[in-house]
Amino acid sequence: MALFPAFANAAEPGEPPTGSSEGSRKELDWLSNPSFSTEDALLLHQRATEVANLVPEKSPLISRSTSRSELSGESDTDESLKQSSKKRKKKKKKHHNYKKTKKKTKGDSSSSESDQDTKHIKDKAEGSGRNHEKEGAANLDKKTSNLTSNHFVWLDDIQAFTAETFRIDKKPDPANWAYKSLYRGDIARYKRRGESCLGIDAKKQCITWDSSASKRKQLQRRPERYFTKNNVKMLNTDGIPVCNKSFPSDPTAFIPVFQMETDDPSDTTDVNPLGIYDPSTTVWLQGKGCKSTDHEPVNMQQTIQEPGININSILMTKVEEHNKKVRENPRDINAWMEFVSFQDELMRGPSPYASKGEQEVRRKSLKLILEKKLAILERAIESNPSNVDLKLARLKLCTEFWEPPALIKEWQKLIFLHPNNPELWKKYLLFCQSQFTTFSVSKINSLYGKCLTTLAAVQDGSMVSHPLLPGTEEAMLAIFIQQCHFLRQAGHSEKAVSLFQALIDFIFFKPDSVKDLPTRGQVEFFEPFWDSGEPRIGEKGARGWKAWMHQQEKGGWIALKPDDDDDDEEIDEDQEIKDKSLPKWHIWLDIEYSREARHWLPWRPDKTKKETEEDCEDPERQVLFDDLGPSLIQLSNPDLQRQLLYSFLQFLGVPCTSKLFPSNLYIAMDENNIFESVLSDEKPLTSVSFPLSGFNSIGHMDTMLRRRHHIGHYKEGEEFIQNVFHVLFLLFSGKEKSNLSICWLQYEISKVVQCLQAKNKKKLKAQGRKSKKLAKNLLKEPDNRNHLSLWKLYAYLEWLLGNIDDARKVFDTALCMAGTGGCKSPQLCSLSLLYAQLEVELLESTEGAIMSRAVHILTKLAESGPYVPYSGQVLSVNVLKARKTYEHALQDYLSKTPVSDQDQVSDANQLVNLVGCYALFQYLTVGIDAAVLIYAQTSEKLEASRPQKCENTGENFGIQNFPTALEAITLLHTNLLRFHMKISVYPLNPLREALTEALKRYPSNQSLWRSYIHIQRKSHSASKARRFFDGVTRSANTLEPWLFAIQAEQMRKKLTENVQRADVGEIHSTIPETGLTNRIVALFEHAVQSENGTHCPLLWRMYLNFLASLGKKEKSKGLFYKALQNCPWAKVLYMDAVEYFPDDLQETLDLMTEKELRVRVPMEELDLLLEV
């Protein structure tokens, strides 16, 4: 091929010219190129085209034609290429300083590499004398290498061209001298799975990997604890059942895995030849739709792998069920309430509505739950606008959101709509009473008055718009007693006493002329009598409202001369401060306590001394009719009238059979004496259990550290109680009068017991004389001469005073006088039981018990003959006869059916006494096991045959809640076991089991709890007791389990500290502390959050006392204000605070004054007294 195609026919070099054209060819010789080779040109063209396709279009070399000048100017092109690349690098430097070092290294290595190649090719061409074809190829290779070195080309893009795929960088990296290894960015990354290597013989070869990073990661990753986020989430999810419910649940050694069979195996063999796919996968492989979930068997493996889906579906099903219930039956209140409580369960699990990502980040917000509950309740109220329970539930939720004023408005609206609902009133009163921001004593007192006035109007029928609900009268009395306790706790004792005085006069001494009037009309007639200055209940010469009205109609009273034998026990104000060197706060507490004890009676001007109302030094001691008029109510039920009297006696500190109503039981509990077992350690069989321990009686406002200063009341208070009894004796006769006498004598015995506990011999002697004188006077009364219960108490009083021979004479006299009633006489049984128990307590061991006086007493009771005093050992024949008699009598009582409620109560009491006598008899004649057997059999039969009787014994008989027969029998059982353990060796387990069973049934019985913590305090292991307390607090709604659980832990802590602080050198404590403090604090926190504990002053006092004893002053102060948020009316809390934080005395007194609590010693008066 010619260099120029137009002259292609020109003669080729070396060919001789032919013919006529010879001359012309010679002329064109200059066009021929002797060094040109056609094959080289084609090869060169082909290579240049390939390179042009690879290099970007912007390259300046592609546009240049391939010619000789290019080949000859190879070096020029190389130089220009270097310069252009250098210019580009300079421009990039300005913007990418951080890439400077890296790019420079790469540029240098490329240029050095191309120089090496050029040199190498030239040397070879000169040395070996290669032809021009080889030289051209080398030049082309050099050019291509230049291109690829200066522009990054990916290996995958180069298919045919593989000459310079890798390059050698011969320039050393100085960093390798400084560091141990190559730069990690230059080393290819990879992840190794497992520790093995493919291709090695496992038996002969082994590779050890040096993997420090993975070890470090393993060390950093600690095992997760149960409280971590993931584990809490897992614990909150429901478990998946592994057994099939269709199979019988007989115990097997393993969990069977059932084979999943498809419906038609013949169709699935093609897609599932090995049978390894589950049914849904097989169906999918066949190209069919998924079966309905109703007919498809549950795939356990899938459920286990994806628990979230399973739980979501369960929750969604429950949500649908609840929605369906309330949609189909919107009047079902329980369904709405269940739906509300279900929201807590719904929030514990993952949200069924959220996507997978949202489930992970979703916060379980309390506000979210409350808002959902609120929305449900509002829907429920729309469907049931007249339902009170739903509205109360809504208000309870709103306390978390709303301010107190808004809440009070909502409550007022609710009360306005339902003024006849006493339960609603109770909740409203408690709510207002516990709102610290809006609380003041006068406000709450007037609110109580408004409540009782409204309910009295409903009761009279004068409020026509609302009907009278059942149980309103009982609720009114409960609210009245609650008001009295509120005033007592706020320090306004005079008002509380006046309220009781006024209501007793208003009910029991009402003139016949006003009985037909409505309540408010009667109150208007009662006001002149109250303001007339005539003696009231408990004051000397009190005759009552009725007698005053009759006398007024005749022309007024005849003035009598006063008795001159009144010796006032007034303490001079100057003598109130005994020691002026004491701190100011201490002196204030002493005077405040002293006045609280002496001035609890309302002040009345003494007309004999010509006193007027202006003579009263403390105006707060006078009670105006406006403070008590609105609270006067009518009680038509005789049982409720009696309950009012017993409540007043209990209020004055007289122990009696009645109990406060459960609704206000815990808000009135404020005294720390429920843990004191009166003589129970020394005399377990006859330990005195006074009802209503835990309540301060009037005139006692002791701080936690000081405890009770004096026993009973001062002279004025004792005279007041005596006058009250004398007035009540005029109202009743017969059995009721005898019951009042028993209460009075029990009060005297309680004072003797307190003297014994305080070990005050001088006071005990004086008190003993007074009590014996009263007992003899009561027994001289014609109605009481044959009353065995009074004889029993008198004999017990003599026994407590240590006059055992005199007591035996009294017992024997009473038994001789009782006649031949035997086991069928309840009073005789009770008397014999106490006499026998006191005699048994004198025994030092069970040896010789058969010869004791107790066996003689119990045998004579069974014989039903005249009683003969003890002369010696009882004959064996008589013992056998007595045993048979007891057995038959017990069977008769257990099979007897009561006729009326009255019979039911007397039968219950008789059964308890009979079982006590029989068990004690068996204990003395046979042994402890025989006695325990009787208790166990009786309890079993009572539970099985007459559960209704046991539960309702007290409730059926009016309002006096007598302890049930089963409860009393359990108490006798545990007391006997405790006594036996005291005098002989016996395992603890039977007693512990008896107590735990009884406490599960009666979680509010304080006597049983006292016995339980008494036996547990000696145990080194507290885990059993803790588990038991935990179980009872979860199941029971009462507060006693919390209080005694805290007390048990505090006793344990005290014991531990005593051991650790004992001054006997080095001690290895066998009872470790193990976080007892934190455990006690946690118990307190849980208790104060419970429904009954939130407003219990005693619980807050115990908590405050515990924190103060630890020395945590700041925390204690914070807790004090938290307690005030819940119990702002309790004056004892403020007095405790004065003792714990003496520096803040003025601040505490200002707070009391602001809330209108009674401050008997203002700071100004104290300063004046200190100056005198």
PDB file of N, CA and C in Angstrom, residues 101-114 116-117 149 152 164-176 182 186:
ATOM      1  N   THR A 101       0.050  14.703  50.785  1.00  0.00           N
ATOM      2  CA  THR A 101       1.117  13.692  50.880  1.00  0.00           C
ATOM      3  C   THR A 101       0.821  12.492  50.013  1.00  0.00           C
ATOM      4  N   LYS A 102      -0.437  12.057  50.054  1.00  0.00           N
ATOM      5  CA  LYS A 102      -0.828  10.854  49.322  1.00  0.00           C
ATOM      6  C   LYS A 102      -0.637  11.040  47.822  1.00  0.00           C
ATOM      7  N   LYS A 103      -1.109  12.198  47.283  1.00  0.00           N
ATOM      8  CA  LYS A 103      -1.049  12.431  45.834  1.00  0.00           C
ATOM      9  C   LYS A 103       0.380  12.581  45.358  1.00  0.00           C
ATOM     10  N   LYS A 104       1.234  13.254  46.149  1.00  0.00           N
ATOM     11  CA  LYS A 104       2.627  13.468  45.762  1.00  0.00           C
ATOM     12  C   LYS A 104       3.341  12.138  45.624  1.00  0.00           C
ATOM     13  N   THR A 105       3.094  11.267  46.582  1.00  0.00           N
ATOM     14  CA  THR A 105       3.731   9.943  46.536  1.00  0.00           C
ATOM     15  C   THR A 105       3.354   9.209  45.268  1.00  0.00           C
ATOM     16  N   LYS A 106       2.050   9.255  44.943  1.00  0.00           N
ATOM     17  CA  LYS A 106       1.597   8.536  43.754  1.00  0.00           C
ATOM     18  C   LYS A 106       2.169   9.128  42.471  1.00  0.00           C
ATOM     19  N   GLY A 107       2.248  10.489  42.382  1.00  0.00           N
ATOM     20  CA  GLY A 107       2.790  11.159  41.176  1.00  0.00           C
ATOM     21  C   GLY A 107       4.235  10.791  40.965  1.00  0.00           C
ATOM     22  N   ASP A 108       5.035  10.821  42.050  1.00  0.00           N
ATOM     23  CA  ASP A 108       6.464  10.509  41.939  1.00  0.00           C
ATOM     24  C   ASP A 108       6.672   9.086  41.487  1.00  0.00           C
ATOM     25  N   SER A 109       5.912   8.188  42.059  1.00  0.00           N
ATOM     26  CA  SER A 109       6.117   6.783  41.707  1.00  0.00           C
ATOM     27  C   SER A 109       5.762   6.539  40.248  1.00  0.00           C
ATOM     28  N   SER A 110       4.766   7.232  39.725  1.00  0.00           N
ATOM     29  CA  SER A 110       4.376   7.040  38.318  1.00  0.00           C
ATOM     30  C   SER A 110       5.456   7.532  37.376  1.00  0.00           C
ATOM     31  N   SER A 111       5.963   8.759  37.651  1.00  0.00           N
ATOM     32  CA  SER A 111       6.974   9.319  36.742  1.00  0.00           C
ATOM     33  C   SER A 111       8.255   8.518  36.800  1.00  0.00           C
ATOM     34  N   SER A 112       8.632   8.110  37.992  1.00  0.00           N
ATOM     35  CA  SER A 112       9.875   7.334  38.105  1.00  0.00           C
ATOM     36  C   SER A 112       9.732   6.009  37.376  1.00  0.00           C
ATOM     37  N   GLU A 113       8.558   5.492  37.448  1.00  0.00           N
ATOM     38  CA  GLU A 113       8.326   4.218  36.774  1.00  0.00           C
ATOM     39  C   GLU A 113       8.450   4.382  35.260  1.00  0.00           C
ATOM     40  N   SER A 114       7.870   5.474  34.712  1.00  0.00           N
ATOM     41  CA  SER A 114       7.948   5.681  33.249  1.00  0.00           C
ATOM     42  C   SER A 114       9.371   5.951  32.804  1.00  0.00           C
ATOM     43  N   GLN A 116      12.083   4.737  34.163  1.00  0.00           N
ATOM     44  CA  GLN A 116      12.755   3.430  34.177  1.00  0.00           C
ATOM     45  C   GLN A 116      12.437   2.667  32.897  1.00  0.00           C
ATOM     46  N   ASP A 117      11.177   2.697  32.498  1.00  0.00           N
ATOM     47  CA  ASP A 117      10.759   1.966  31.291  1.00  0.00           C
ATOM     48  C   ASP A 117      11.447   2.504  30.042  1.00  0.00           C
ATOM     49  N   SER A 149      -0.483   5.090  33.985  1.00  0.00           N
ATOM     50  CA  SER A 149       0.084   5.488  35.277  1.00  0.00           C
ATOM     51  C   SER A 149      -0.434   6.836  35.727  1.00  0.00           C
ATOM     52  N   PHE A 152      -6.203   6.926  36.684  1.00  0.00           N
ATOM     53  CA  PHE A 152      -6.626   5.685  37.327  1.00  0.00           C
ATOM     54  C   PHE A 152      -7.536   4.910  36.397  1.00  0.00           C
ATOM     55  N   GLU A 164       0.493  -3.895  31.992  1.00  0.00           N
ATOM     56  CA  GLU A 164       0.933  -3.201  33.204  1.00  0.00           C
ATOM     57  C   GLU A 164      -0.186  -3.193  34.259  1.00  0.00           C
ATOM     58  N   THR A 165      -0.734  -4.355  34.572  1.00  0.00           N
ATOM     59  CA  THR A 165      -1.830  -4.399  35.557  1.00  0.00           C
ATOM     60  C   THR A 165      -1.330  -4.018  36.942  1.00  0.00           C
ATOM     61  N   PHE A 166      -0.166  -4.499  37.334  1.00  0.00           N
ATOM     62  CA  PHE A 166       0.436  -4.162  38.627  1.00  0.00           C
ATOM     63  C   PHE A 166       1.722  -3.404  38.411  1.00  0.00           C
ATOM     64  N   ARG A 167       2.102  -2.618  39.449  1.00  0.00           N
ATOM     65  CA  ARG A 167       3.360  -1.893  39.324  1.00  0.00           C
ATOM     66  C   ARG A 167       4.181  -2.099  40.575  1.00  0.00           C
ATOM     67  N   ILE A 168       5.436  -1.871  40.435  1.00  0.00           N
ATOM     68  CA  ILE A 168       6.367  -2.027  41.560  1.00  0.00           C
ATOM     69  C   ILE A 168       6.798  -0.644  42.005  1.00  0.00           C
ATOM     70  N   ASP A 169       6.585  -0.356  43.246  1.00  0.00           N
ATOM     71  CA  ASP A 169       7.001   0.937  43.801  1.00  0.00           C
ATOM     72  C   ASP A 169       8.287   0.710  44.560  1.00  0.00           C
ATOM     73  N   LYS A 170       9.373   1.203  44.025  1.00  0.00           N
ATOM     74  CA  LYS A 170      10.685   0.965  44.620  1.00  0.00           C
ATOM     75  C   LYS A 170      11.120   2.070  45.567  1.00  0.00           C
ATOM     76  N   LYS A 171      10.248   3.085  45.735  1.00  0.00           N
ATOM     77  CA  LYS A 171      10.607   4.181  46.634  1.00  0.00           C
ATOM     78  C   LYS A 171      10.261   3.784  48.079  1.00  0.00           C
ATOM     79  N   PRO A 172      11.203   3.843  49.019  1.00  0.00           N
ATOM     80  CA  PRO A 172      10.920   3.375  50.390  1.00  0.00           C
ATOM     81  C   PRO A 172       9.955   4.314  51.141  1.00  0.00           C
ATOM     82  N   ASP A 173       9.208   3.713  52.075  1.00  0.00           N
ATOM     83  CA  ASP A 173       8.290   4.493  52.923  1.00  0.00           C
ATOM     84  C   ASP A 173       8.933   4.634  54.303  1.00  0.00           C
ATOM     85  N   PRO A 174       9.349   5.865  54.667  1.00  0.00           N
ATOM     86  CA  PRO A 174      10.063   6.047  55.959  1.00  0.00           C
ATOM     87  C   PRO A 174       9.198   5.677  57.174  1.00  0.00           C
ATOM     88  N   ALA A 175       7.879   5.700  57.019  1.00  0.00           N
ATOM     89  CA  ALA A 175       6.990   5.382  58.161  1.00  0.00           C
ATOM     90  C   ALA A 175       7.185   3.949  58.642  1.00  0.00           C
ATOM     91  N   ASN A 176       7.632   3.080  57.741  1.00  0.00           N
ATOM     92  CA  ASN A 176       7.809   1.677  58.127  1.00  0.00           C
ATOM     93  C   ASN A 176       8.940   1.507  59.125  1.00  0.00           C
ATOM     94  N   LEU A 182       2.497  -2.005  58.718  1.00  0.00           N
ATOM     95  CA  LEU A 182       2.048  -1.105  57.655  1.00  0.00           C
ATOM     96  C   LEU A 182       0.851  -0.296  58.117  1.00  0.00           C
ATOM     97  N   ASP A 186      -3.570   0.758  54.090  1.00  0.00           N
ATOM     98  CA  ASP A 186      -2.948   0.112  52.921  1.00  0.00           C
ATOM     99  C   ASP A 186      -3.146  -1.398  52.930  1.00  0.00           C
TER     100      ASP A 186
END
